């Protein structure tokens, strides 16, 4: 049994069979990271080799410049003889009685080609952007891969985002085609996605909707099943994925073909120790970066089986996720601390009947994992034999950058571990930063917004230092612990939500003059939003609160729903008019407030105390 603050190492057997088990790799990579990444990149398939490993014109940089590549050629054409009959994708539907759908690499390639040919027929060309607003069905993977096949950049929008949220993203991309579906099952209900899609494309450039039926019927059924892969420049756009930052508008993170492919391939291989018989289940929806890189690209690049599950992990029973692991023989399981805390809340009894004999490695991502969740995961899911890789990364980094490697460790509860070989990080004034040459998969820009790119990531410590917006500490072994965001982003159930974006949504309510959103502690979700809105009218408070909630639902979607909504007459502000969210946070947590003399309206604090504590 492992205890708090103890270091933990893989079993001898795990170590022996792991791809990486010699710490010398850190020295080798660290002494010349560019050379190291070039060596890894060479194992991929390139139509044409690159001229320059790394070029740096701060704050811009390039990897493998001059090279030509296609990520799908590295999935479907590399090592083809060994992988063509292997299972690429297992799709588990939410309804228990429905049959799973299983695709070999050959079958998946055929679907991808059909979809690619269909996109071409609709006029999609290399360099175009294509919107994807699909639930967790196999066609979502097919659509992403089809875009990559023809060199169009996909921009996936999480299916639980609202029509308004879809619209803002599609307007920014300028996409002319959106691939969507009639609906999907979640928590036992059939969700009408098409209605949202139709609503969301109003006032965008989207002229064509490609609608997949949840039953598996696709608009590309009749197309030819071969399509040649487009030869892409290393620095051509692979995809755009929107994420939340400090301000109201989501940012389109740009990822490129060469570097992203290299990083997706190698981080998966070494961190999840992918071997040919592995069945990998990454629980992330494809709408998030974790779903892009580790539900789809990384396992498929490595020729293993990836599992996609349509529904809620606790539906129709709390142990649905455990049933899937057991039934499918999942060998590597990757999920978020929120899910782990939820499983834990159901008690250990429901897990007694599961042996999880095939499981050999566990992963965690998306938010800090606390010691007790870590230990529970280790003891009850890993049965005290599976290493846990606590992986730190961001939408911006494209792939994992910090985690101890499973064949070496050390692992320490609540610590993410060591930077991946070849990655140079530092902690400056408590802030985690990344130093050149960064990572091949790091974002190359914010779509149509170079100013935001420079300001957000390259201004705090100069143009050559990538600012992560995460606070971190380091222990005497060099292991890194992530404390959390230092900006206005909160991680709610692992989902990245901007409090600024929520505030902008609430301010859209005619009768709300001002508001502040803060993250508050939540036992399962880690953090949850709490809203403080200024309302001085005469209508019933309950009505206003409901409208605030529906306003958030409309502009963002159900993932950002607040845990609490408070109406106040006034919010604490500085003399220059800035709302002091820090004070609200302390009030909520009942912490010492400290000096309030800088406030323009100190009396507001007492009023809020009354609202909170009665
Ligand atoms: C947080 C998700 C602690 C962090 C891949 C980061 C983590 C943000 C971890 C990015 C981890 C991610 N431990 N915190 N292992 N992984 N984070 O863009 O605050 O959705 O900045 O990417 O999640 O969230 P995003």
XYZ file of C-alpha atoms and ligand atoms in Angstrom:
639
model
C 0.000 0.000 0.000
C 1.440 3.323 -1.045
C 1.390 6.268 1.297
C 1.328 9.997 0.975
C 4.592 11.688 0.011
C 6.150 8.394 -0.897
C 7.814 7.910 -4.221
C 6.602 5.025 -6.269
C 8.238 3.052 -9.080
C 6.949 0.620 -11.694
C 7.171 -3.118 -11.093
C 10.221 -4.880 -12.493
C 8.038 -6.547 -15.063
C 6.533 -3.286 -16.257
C 9.944 -1.712 -16.384
C 11.470 -4.550 -18.363
C 8.838 -4.359 -21.103
C 8.536 -0.574 -21.290
C 9.770 1.319 -24.357
C 11.751 3.625 -22.145
C 13.397 2.510 -18.926
C 16.820 4.073 -18.894
C 17.114 7.530 -17.326
C 19.969 8.334 -19.704
C 17.284 9.382 -22.177
C 16.876 12.631 -20.213
C 20.544 13.497 -20.579
C 20.622 12.600 -24.225
C 17.521 14.613 -25.024
C 18.449 17.509 -22.753
C 21.897 17.970 -24.250
C 20.457 18.663 -27.694
C 16.649 18.690 -27.788
C 16.445 19.584 -31.474
C 18.640 16.677 -32.440
C 16.618 14.435 -30.144
C 13.285 15.380 -31.724
C 14.773 15.070 -35.182
C 15.832 11.534 -34.377
C 12.284 10.708 -33.289
C 10.773 12.449 -36.305
C 12.872 10.334 -38.649
C 10.957 7.242 -37.642
C 7.820 8.671 -39.186
C 6.951 8.600 -42.845
C 7.763 11.814 -44.730
C 7.057 12.432 -48.403
C 10.058 14.707 -48.301
C 12.580 15.229 -45.491
C 12.846 18.570 -43.699
C 15.657 21.053 -44.099
C 15.670 22.684 -40.681
C 14.927 20.956 -37.409
C 14.027 24.116 -35.526
C 13.829 27.744 -36.612
C 13.161 30.501 -34.130
C 11.948 34.019 -34.883
C 10.451 34.924 -31.525
C 7.626 34.691 -30.732
C 7.293 32.437 -33.792
C 9.089 29.187 -34.443
C 8.990 26.248 -36.826
C 9.817 22.582 -36.632
C 10.914 20.346 -39.486
C 10.600 23.202 -41.983
C 10.626 22.105 -45.596
C 9.390 18.600 -44.779
C 6.254 17.098 -46.327
C 4.022 14.830 -44.303
C 0.456 13.637 -43.788
C -0.671 12.389 -40.383
C -3.038 9.857 -41.979
C -0.213 8.331 -44.049
C 1.491 7.685 -40.754
C -1.641 5.938 -39.535
C -2.663 4.059 -42.628
C 0.385 3.694 -44.844
C 3.261 3.282 -42.393
C 3.767 -0.341 -41.253
C 0.621 -1.139 -43.201
C 1.222 -4.860 -43.509
C 1.422 -5.278 -39.746
C -1.551 -3.111 -38.920
C -4.092 -3.501 -41.723
C -6.080 -6.303 -40.041
C -5.752 -5.051 -36.487
C -8.620 -3.372 -34.712
C -8.297 0.391 -34.931
C -11.471 1.513 -33.231
C -14.008 0.027 -30.872
C -17.084 2.134 -30.411
C -19.275 1.433 -27.430
C -22.767 2.988 -27.663
C -24.508 4.250 -24.562
C -27.634 2.055 -24.801
C -26.592 -1.249 -23.273
C -28.488 -3.386 -25.765
C -27.098 -1.775 -28.858
C -24.245 -3.486 -30.681
C -20.784 -1.958 -30.513
C -19.185 -0.995 -33.825
C -15.674 -2.217 -34.505
C -13.326 -1.110 -37.315
C -10.070 -2.658 -38.444
C -7.439 -0.298 -39.849
C -8.512 -1.332 -43.347
C -12.171 -0.636 -42.624
C -11.398 2.677 -40.987
C -9.245 3.762 -43.937
C -12.087 2.987 -46.319
C -14.496 5.125 -44.318
C -11.958 7.936 -44.079
C -11.409 7.869 -47.838
C -15.136 7.903 -48.563
C -15.631 10.872 -46.287
C -12.574 12.592 -47.788
C -13.936 12.104 -51.309
C -17.294 13.439 -50.213
C -15.672 16.540 -48.726
C -13.829 17.102 -51.987
C -17.082 16.779 -53.888
C -18.560 19.449 -51.669
C -15.755 21.726 -52.746
C -13.462 21.429 -49.743
C -9.838 22.040 -50.726
C -6.459 21.807 -49.105
C -6.108 24.673 -46.650
C -9.867 25.107 -46.119
C -11.378 24.870 -42.671
C -14.128 22.365 -41.934
C -16.379 22.512 -38.884
C -17.145 19.289 -37.023
C -19.991 19.308 -34.511
C -20.417 15.655 -33.753
C -21.063 13.531 -30.693
C -18.935 10.552 -29.679
C -19.726 8.328 -32.637
C -17.199 6.679 -34.992
C -18.029 9.208 -37.714
C -16.469 11.933 -35.594
C -13.120 10.162 -35.843
C -13.719 9.467 -39.526
C -14.507 13.123 -40.217
C -11.376 14.384 -38.462
C -9.164 11.906 -40.280
C -10.837 12.689 -43.603
C -10.032 16.383 -43.211
C -6.447 15.490 -42.411
C -6.350 13.198 -45.431
C -7.104 16.025 -47.858
C -5.253 18.726 -45.970
C -8.265 20.643 -44.693
C -8.029 21.912 -41.123
C -10.773 20.608 -38.887
C -12.241 22.666 -36.153
C -14.149 20.422 -33.798
C -16.758 21.997 -31.552
C -17.807 20.005 -28.493
C -21.319 18.732 -29.084
C -22.572 20.040 -25.739
C -21.652 23.585 -26.701
C -24.678 25.737 -27.481
C -25.627 27.015 -30.945
C -24.282 30.453 -29.986
C -20.927 28.946 -29.047
C -20.853 27.014 -32.328
C -21.644 30.190 -34.267
C -18.822 32.254 -32.722
C -16.303 29.538 -33.550
C -17.537 28.934 -37.076
C -17.571 32.649 -37.835
C -13.948 32.856 -36.754
C -12.827 29.891 -38.887
C -14.751 30.988 -41.954
C -15.609 27.315 -42.622
C -18.053 26.633 -45.455
C -18.944 23.068 -44.484
C -20.104 21.650 -41.172
C -20.309 17.943 -40.423
C -22.920 17.161 -37.798
C -25.369 14.458 -36.747
C -29.057 14.040 -36.089
C -28.383 13.301 -32.442
C -26.927 11.028 -29.786
C -27.609 9.371 -26.473
C -26.454 10.857 -23.208
C -27.660 9.782 -19.790
C -30.477 7.816 -21.397
C -31.834 10.735 -23.398
C -31.681 11.280 -27.146
C -30.259 14.729 -27.782
C -31.347 16.529 -30.938
C -28.037 17.870 -32.209
C -29.241 18.818 -35.677
C -31.522 21.469 -34.275
C -28.567 23.098 -32.527
C -26.420 22.811 -35.635
C -29.019 24.501 -37.832
C -29.406 27.227 -35.301
C -25.671 27.674 -34.836
C -24.780 28.149 -38.495
C -27.014 31.173 -38.967
C -24.883 34.212 -39.774
C -21.860 32.075 -40.653
C -20.314 31.231 -44.018
C -21.460 27.622 -43.753
C -23.354 26.711 -46.894
C -23.392 22.962 -46.546
C -24.348 20.714 -43.693
C -23.258 17.075 -43.888
C -25.560 15.161 -41.584
C -24.590 11.769 -40.211
C -27.340 9.592 -38.802
C -26.783 8.253 -35.317
C -27.712 4.878 -36.807
C -24.468 4.891 -38.795
C -25.891 6.011 -42.121
C -23.589 8.601 -43.633
C -23.826 11.023 -46.539
C -20.561 9.561 -47.900
C -21.791 5.994 -48.137
C -21.677 5.879 -51.961
C -18.261 7.433 -52.453
C -15.135 5.620 -53.652
C -13.094 4.073 -50.898
C -9.679 5.302 -51.842
C -8.334 8.799 -51.556
C -4.695 9.771 -51.800
C -3.171 11.621 -48.881
C -2.355 15.270 -49.499
C 1.311 16.142 -49.120
C 1.376 18.776 -46.431
C 4.142 21.154 -45.453
C 5.307 20.620 -41.899
C 4.059 24.051 -40.964
C 0.692 23.786 -42.745
C -2.353 23.972 -40.519
C -3.455 20.593 -39.138
C -6.367 21.861 -37.086
C -7.794 24.745 -35.131
C -9.211 24.071 -31.711
C -10.897 26.798 -29.718
C -10.170 27.166 -26.063
C -10.940 29.597 -23.298
C -8.637 32.297 -22.132
C -8.946 35.267 -19.848
C -11.157 37.374 -22.025
C -14.635 36.829 -23.355
C -13.760 35.428 -26.773
C -12.467 31.871 -27.283
C -9.074 31.562 -28.921
C -8.420 29.391 -31.967
C -5.250 27.450 -31.213
C -3.420 26.596 -34.417
C -1.651 23.261 -34.666
C 0.491 22.230 -37.607
C 1.058 19.012 -39.519
C 4.696 18.083 -38.842
C 5.331 18.918 -35.206
C 1.925 17.814 -34.006
C 2.288 14.409 -35.675
C 5.708 13.857 -34.156
C 4.583 14.809 -30.685
C 1.320 12.884 -30.819
C 3.154 9.788 -31.965
C 5.965 9.784 -29.444
C 4.234 11.026 -26.335
C 1.685 8.226 -26.725
C 4.295 5.605 -27.373
C 6.420 6.512 -24.372
C 3.901 7.810 -21.868
C 1.191 5.215 -22.444
C 3.791 2.688 -23.472
C 1.732 1.637 -26.491
C 2.486 -1.891 -27.618
C 0.720 -3.639 -30.472
C -1.908 -5.465 -28.410
C -2.925 -2.516 -26.298
C -6.514 -1.422 -26.012
C -6.481 2.171 -24.960
C -9.408 4.017 -23.492
C -9.076 7.748 -23.234
C -12.415 8.955 -21.911
C -12.175 12.452 -23.330
C -14.717 13.683 -25.831
C -13.247 14.507 -29.230
C -14.344 18.086 -28.693
C -11.383 18.660 -26.367
C -7.693 18.502 -27.119
C -7.303 15.313 -25.088
C -9.821 13.679 -27.391
C -7.975 14.941 -30.482
C -4.542 13.752 -29.470
C -5.147 10.749 -27.266
C -8.544 9.362 -28.232
C -7.698 9.542 -31.931
C -4.343 10.558 -33.319
C -1.795 9.127 -30.905
C -3.179 5.587 -30.507
C -3.866 5.320 -34.242
C -0.396 6.607 -35.134
C 0.911 3.816 -32.949
C -1.225 1.190 -34.627
C -3.113 0.115 -31.511
C -6.817 -0.090 -30.662
C -8.597 2.961 -29.348
C -11.937 2.801 -27.585
C -14.615 5.461 -27.893
C -17.614 5.512 -25.601
C -20.697 7.478 -26.523
C -22.271 8.120 -23.192
C -21.969 8.966 -19.537
C -19.545 6.714 -17.613
C -22.123 6.171 -14.877
C -25.065 5.313 -17.091
C -27.190 3.238 -16.686
C -25.295 2.108 -13.581
C -22.454 3.679 -11.600
C -20.060 0.954 -12.730
C -20.682 1.275 -16.466
C -17.078 2.414 -16.981
C -15.784 -0.612 -15.060
C -17.941 -2.941 -17.147
C -16.436 -1.485 -20.310
C -12.860 -1.890 -19.061
C -13.547 -5.495 -18.135
C -15.600 -6.449 -21.163
C -13.209 -4.905 -23.682
C -10.019 -5.887 -21.909
C -8.798 -2.305 -21.722
C -5.059 -2.284 -20.989
C -4.422 1.434 -20.562
C -7.040 3.763 -19.080
C -6.776 7.550 -19.244
C -9.300 9.789 -17.534
C -9.746 12.977 -15.509
C -9.617 13.371 -11.728
C -13.273 14.420 -11.806
C -14.245 11.007 -13.128
C -12.029 9.327 -10.546
C -13.660 11.293 -7.719
C -17.079 10.381 -9.069
C -16.200 6.678 -9.224
C -14.791 6.944 -5.712
C -17.993 8.518 -4.427
C -19.905 5.328 -5.303
C -17.850 3.341 -2.812
C -15.481 0.422 -3.180
C -18.095 -2.328 -3.062
C -19.169 -1.995 -6.663
C -15.603 -2.637 -7.750
C -15.133 -5.862 -5.829
C -16.346 -7.992 -8.684
C -13.873 -6.509 -11.145
C -10.369 -7.880 -11.411
C -9.190 -5.568 -14.200
C -6.673 -8.252 -15.059
C -5.717 -6.697 -18.354
C -5.156 -3.187 -17.031
C -1.489 -2.340 -16.793
C -1.268 1.440 -16.810
C -3.426 4.360 -15.686
C -3.389 8.005 -16.656
C -4.836 11.236 -15.305
C -5.297 14.577 -17.053
C -6.979 17.927 -17.103
C -6.809 19.179 -13.539
C -4.746 18.591 -10.440
C -5.375 15.200 -8.880
C -5.455 15.308 -5.097
C -3.679 12.693 -3.012
C -6.801 10.854 -1.941
C -8.153 10.475 -5.486
C -4.699 9.365 -6.649
C -4.480 6.719 -3.949
C -8.004 5.505 -4.585
C -7.266 5.198 -8.307
C -4.048 3.372 -7.596
C -5.521 0.929 -5.088
C -8.972 0.237 -6.495
C -8.607 0.567 -10.233
C -4.908 -0.182 -10.655
C -5.089 -2.877 -7.965
C -1.749 -1.628 -6.648
C 0.141 -2.774 -9.706
C -0.409 -0.134 -12.379
C 1.753 2.956 -12.629
C -0.192 6.233 -12.785
C 0.975 8.828 -15.270
C -0.368 12.207 -14.199
C -0.003 14.106 -17.444
C 0.214 17.882 -17.638
C -0.441 19.704 -20.856
C -2.808 22.187 -22.505
C -4.798 22.745 -25.675
C -1.892 24.958 -26.683
C 0.805 22.318 -26.237
C -0.910 19.769 -28.504
C 0.471 16.860 -26.507
C 1.702 15.953 -23.051
C 4.758 17.878 -21.832
C 5.130 16.874 -18.201
C 4.719 13.447 -16.627
C 7.016 10.831 -15.246
C 7.459 7.993 -17.723
C 5.747 4.738 -16.737
C 8.790 2.492 -17.114
C 10.847 4.657 -14.773
C 8.815 6.839 -12.478
C 9.131 8.171 -9.918
C 5.449 8.747 -9.299
C 4.228 10.810 -6.417
C 0.561 11.420 -5.621
C -0.515 14.903 -6.699
C 2.728 15.505 -8.599
C 2.678 15.349 -12.367
C 6.360 14.440 -12.470
C 9.262 15.167 -14.773
C 9.229 17.054 -18.069
C 9.155 14.758 -21.106
C 12.655 14.180 -22.529
C 13.682 17.171 -24.616
C 11.277 19.582 -22.876
C 12.785 22.427 -20.892
C 10.625 23.994 -18.241
C 11.288 26.403 -15.429
C 9.315 27.846 -12.561
C 9.642 31.610 -12.450
C 8.010 33.412 -9.512
C 5.761 30.394 -9.075
C 4.761 30.365 -12.766
C 5.428 27.397 -14.992
C 7.152 28.427 -18.224
C 8.591 26.518 -21.170
C 11.953 27.373 -22.680
C 13.244 26.976 -26.248
C 13.068 24.876 -28.298
C 9.629 24.355 -26.676
C 7.914 21.339 -28.215
C 7.221 20.368 -31.814
C 3.502 20.321 -31.033
C 3.225 23.717 -29.349
C 0.689 26.041 -30.990
C 1.904 28.239 -33.829
C -0.594 30.996 -33.346
C -4.100 32.074 -32.504
C -6.196 32.039 -35.609
C -6.527 35.538 -37.056
C -5.188 37.059 -33.876
C -1.392 37.433 -33.733
C -1.671 40.147 -31.116
C -3.442 37.867 -28.701
C -0.859 35.156 -29.358
C 2.011 37.481 -28.409
C 0.248 38.934 -25.406
C -1.040 35.709 -23.931
C 2.018 33.521 -24.210
C 5.095 35.577 -25.015
C 4.981 38.799 -23.054
C 5.410 37.958 -19.374
C 9.051 36.881 -19.528
C 10.021 38.069 -22.960
C 9.454 36.728 -26.432
C 11.497 33.577 -25.949
C 9.663 32.158 -22.954
C 6.271 30.448 -23.244
C 4.014 31.433 -20.354
C 1.668 28.572 -19.417
C -0.703 30.449 -17.064
C -0.226 27.656 -14.539
C 1.253 27.984 -11.088
C 3.618 25.178 -10.072
C 6.141 24.028 -7.495
C 9.020 21.599 -7.755
C 10.238 19.112 -5.137
C 13.752 17.983 -4.329
C 13.528 15.151 -6.871
C 12.657 17.557 -9.649
C 9.031 16.445 -9.728
C 6.550 19.160 -10.626
C 3.276 19.801 -8.906
C 0.720 21.914 -10.741
C -1.119 24.257 -8.416
C -3.624 25.624 -10.889
C -4.329 28.478 -13.247
C -3.086 31.941 -12.490
C -5.495 33.571 -14.944
C -9.274 33.729 -15.142
C -9.645 30.176 -16.351
C -11.266 27.569 -14.137
C -11.271 23.826 -14.652
C -14.764 22.537 -14.068
C -14.870 18.753 -14.203
C -11.664 19.027 -16.213
C -13.333 21.306 -18.759
C -11.624 24.566 -19.416
C -13.951 27.474 -18.789
C -13.232 31.152 -18.801
C -14.890 33.144 -16.043
C -14.557 36.169 -18.339
C -16.541 34.364 -21.016
C -19.221 33.513 -18.472
C -19.359 37.109 -17.295
C -19.759 38.329 -20.849
C -22.646 35.874 -21.277
C -24.371 37.043 -18.084
C -23.891 40.690 -18.956
C -25.956 39.945 -22.032
C -28.957 39.863 -19.694
C -30.714 43.205 -20.024
C -31.244 43.753 -16.335
C -27.825 42.716 -15.057
C -25.527 45.674 -14.928
C -22.435 43.906 -13.663
C -21.275 40.554 -12.472
C -18.315 38.487 -11.350
C -17.733 34.772 -11.716
C -15.348 32.889 -9.460
C -14.315 29.274 -9.133
C -15.403 27.615 -5.896
C -14.457 24.249 -4.483
C -16.507 21.271 -5.568
C -15.931 17.811 -4.174
C -16.448 15.997 -7.454
C -15.803 18.568 -10.159
C -12.759 20.073 -8.464
C -13.995 23.560 -9.181
C -17.379 24.960 -10.089
C -18.464 28.459 -11.100
C -20.273 30.765 -8.698
C -21.938 33.894 -10.015
C -22.275 37.214 -8.210
C -24.571 39.454 -10.217
C -25.633 42.993 -9.474
C -29.393 43.365 -9.558
C -31.298 46.231 -8.032
C -34.662 45.759 -9.671
C -37.910 44.606 -8.182
C -38.581 41.307 -9.884
C -38.394 38.112 -7.793
C -34.795 36.954 -7.254
C -35.570 33.380 -8.255
C -36.747 34.527 -11.662
C -33.606 36.552 -12.297
C -31.397 33.681 -11.186
C -33.126 31.326 -13.586
C -32.641 33.778 -16.415
C -28.956 34.085 -15.602
C -28.623 30.339 -15.784
C -30.432 30.124 -19.089
C -28.329 32.972 -20.427
C -25.164 30.934 -19.706
C -26.769 27.849 -21.191
C -27.579 29.807 -24.321
C -24.234 31.474 -24.879
C -21.929 28.669 -23.744
C -23.743 25.434 -22.951
C -24.551 23.173 -20.022
C -20.907 22.585 -19.040
C -20.618 26.079 -17.622
C -23.716 26.001 -15.457
C -23.040 27.722 -12.134
C -23.210 25.918 -8.842
C -24.413 29.073 -7.084
C -25.954 32.335 -8.225
C -25.995 35.270 -5.815
C -27.676 38.582 -6.449
C -26.045 41.565 -4.807
C -26.676 45.293 -4.732
C -23.025 46.036 -5.311
C -19.699 44.221 -5.755
C -16.412 45.123 -4.041
C -14.341 47.328 -6.346
C -11.068 49.170 -6.417
C -11.092 52.926 -6.849
C -10.357 52.447 -10.525
C -13.534 50.383 -10.846
C -12.056 46.886 -11.043
C -14.194 44.194 -9.428
C -12.205 42.429 -6.720
C -12.875 38.792 -7.514
C -10.176 37.784 -5.073
C -12.233 39.191 -2.225
C -15.333 37.360 -3.387
C -13.338 34.139 -3.446
C -12.109 34.705 0.079
C -15.579 35.599 1.282
C -16.939 32.431 -0.197
C -14.208 30.298 1.356
C -14.525 32.176 4.678
C -10.862 33.166 4.588
C -9.150 36.195 6.130
C -9.885 39.216 3.942
C -6.868 41.297 4.847
C -6.668 44.988 4.095
C -9.810 46.422 2.548
C -8.712 50.039 2.568
C -8.075 50.100 -1.160
C -11.731 49.376 -1.878
C -13.912 52.144 -3.204
C -16.958 50.610 -1.543
C -15.923 48.609 1.548
C -19.561 48.499 2.699
C -20.313 46.085 -0.162
C -18.318 43.413 1.679
C -20.705 43.333 4.629
C -23.659 43.080 2.319
C -22.135 40.103 0.561
C -21.350 38.486 3.891
C -25.034 38.758 4.700
C -25.979 37.097 1.429
C -23.493 34.286 1.912
C -23.719 33.573 5.612
C -27.183 34.961 6.364
C -4.832 21.960 -16.284
C -6.171 19.764 -21.121
C -2.914 19.609 -13.110
C -3.836 23.111 -16.272
C -5.094 18.750 -21.540
C -3.725 23.474 -17.745
C -3.639 20.041 -15.231
C -5.139 23.264 -18.214
C -3.176 18.782 -15.667
C -5.240 23.019 -19.706
C -2.579 17.924 -14.695
C -4.041 19.835 -17.354
N -2.475 18.391 -13.435
N -3.495 20.450 -13.966
N -2.155 16.717 -14.995
N -3.451 18.686 -16.991
N -4.171 20.663 -16.301
O -6.456 23.256 -22.460
O -4.387 24.160 -15.536
O -8.320 21.826 -21.513
O -3.299 24.793 -17.970
O -5.997 20.946 -21.812
O -5.578 22.119 -17.477
O -6.552 22.648 -20.055
P -6.908 22.211 -21.522
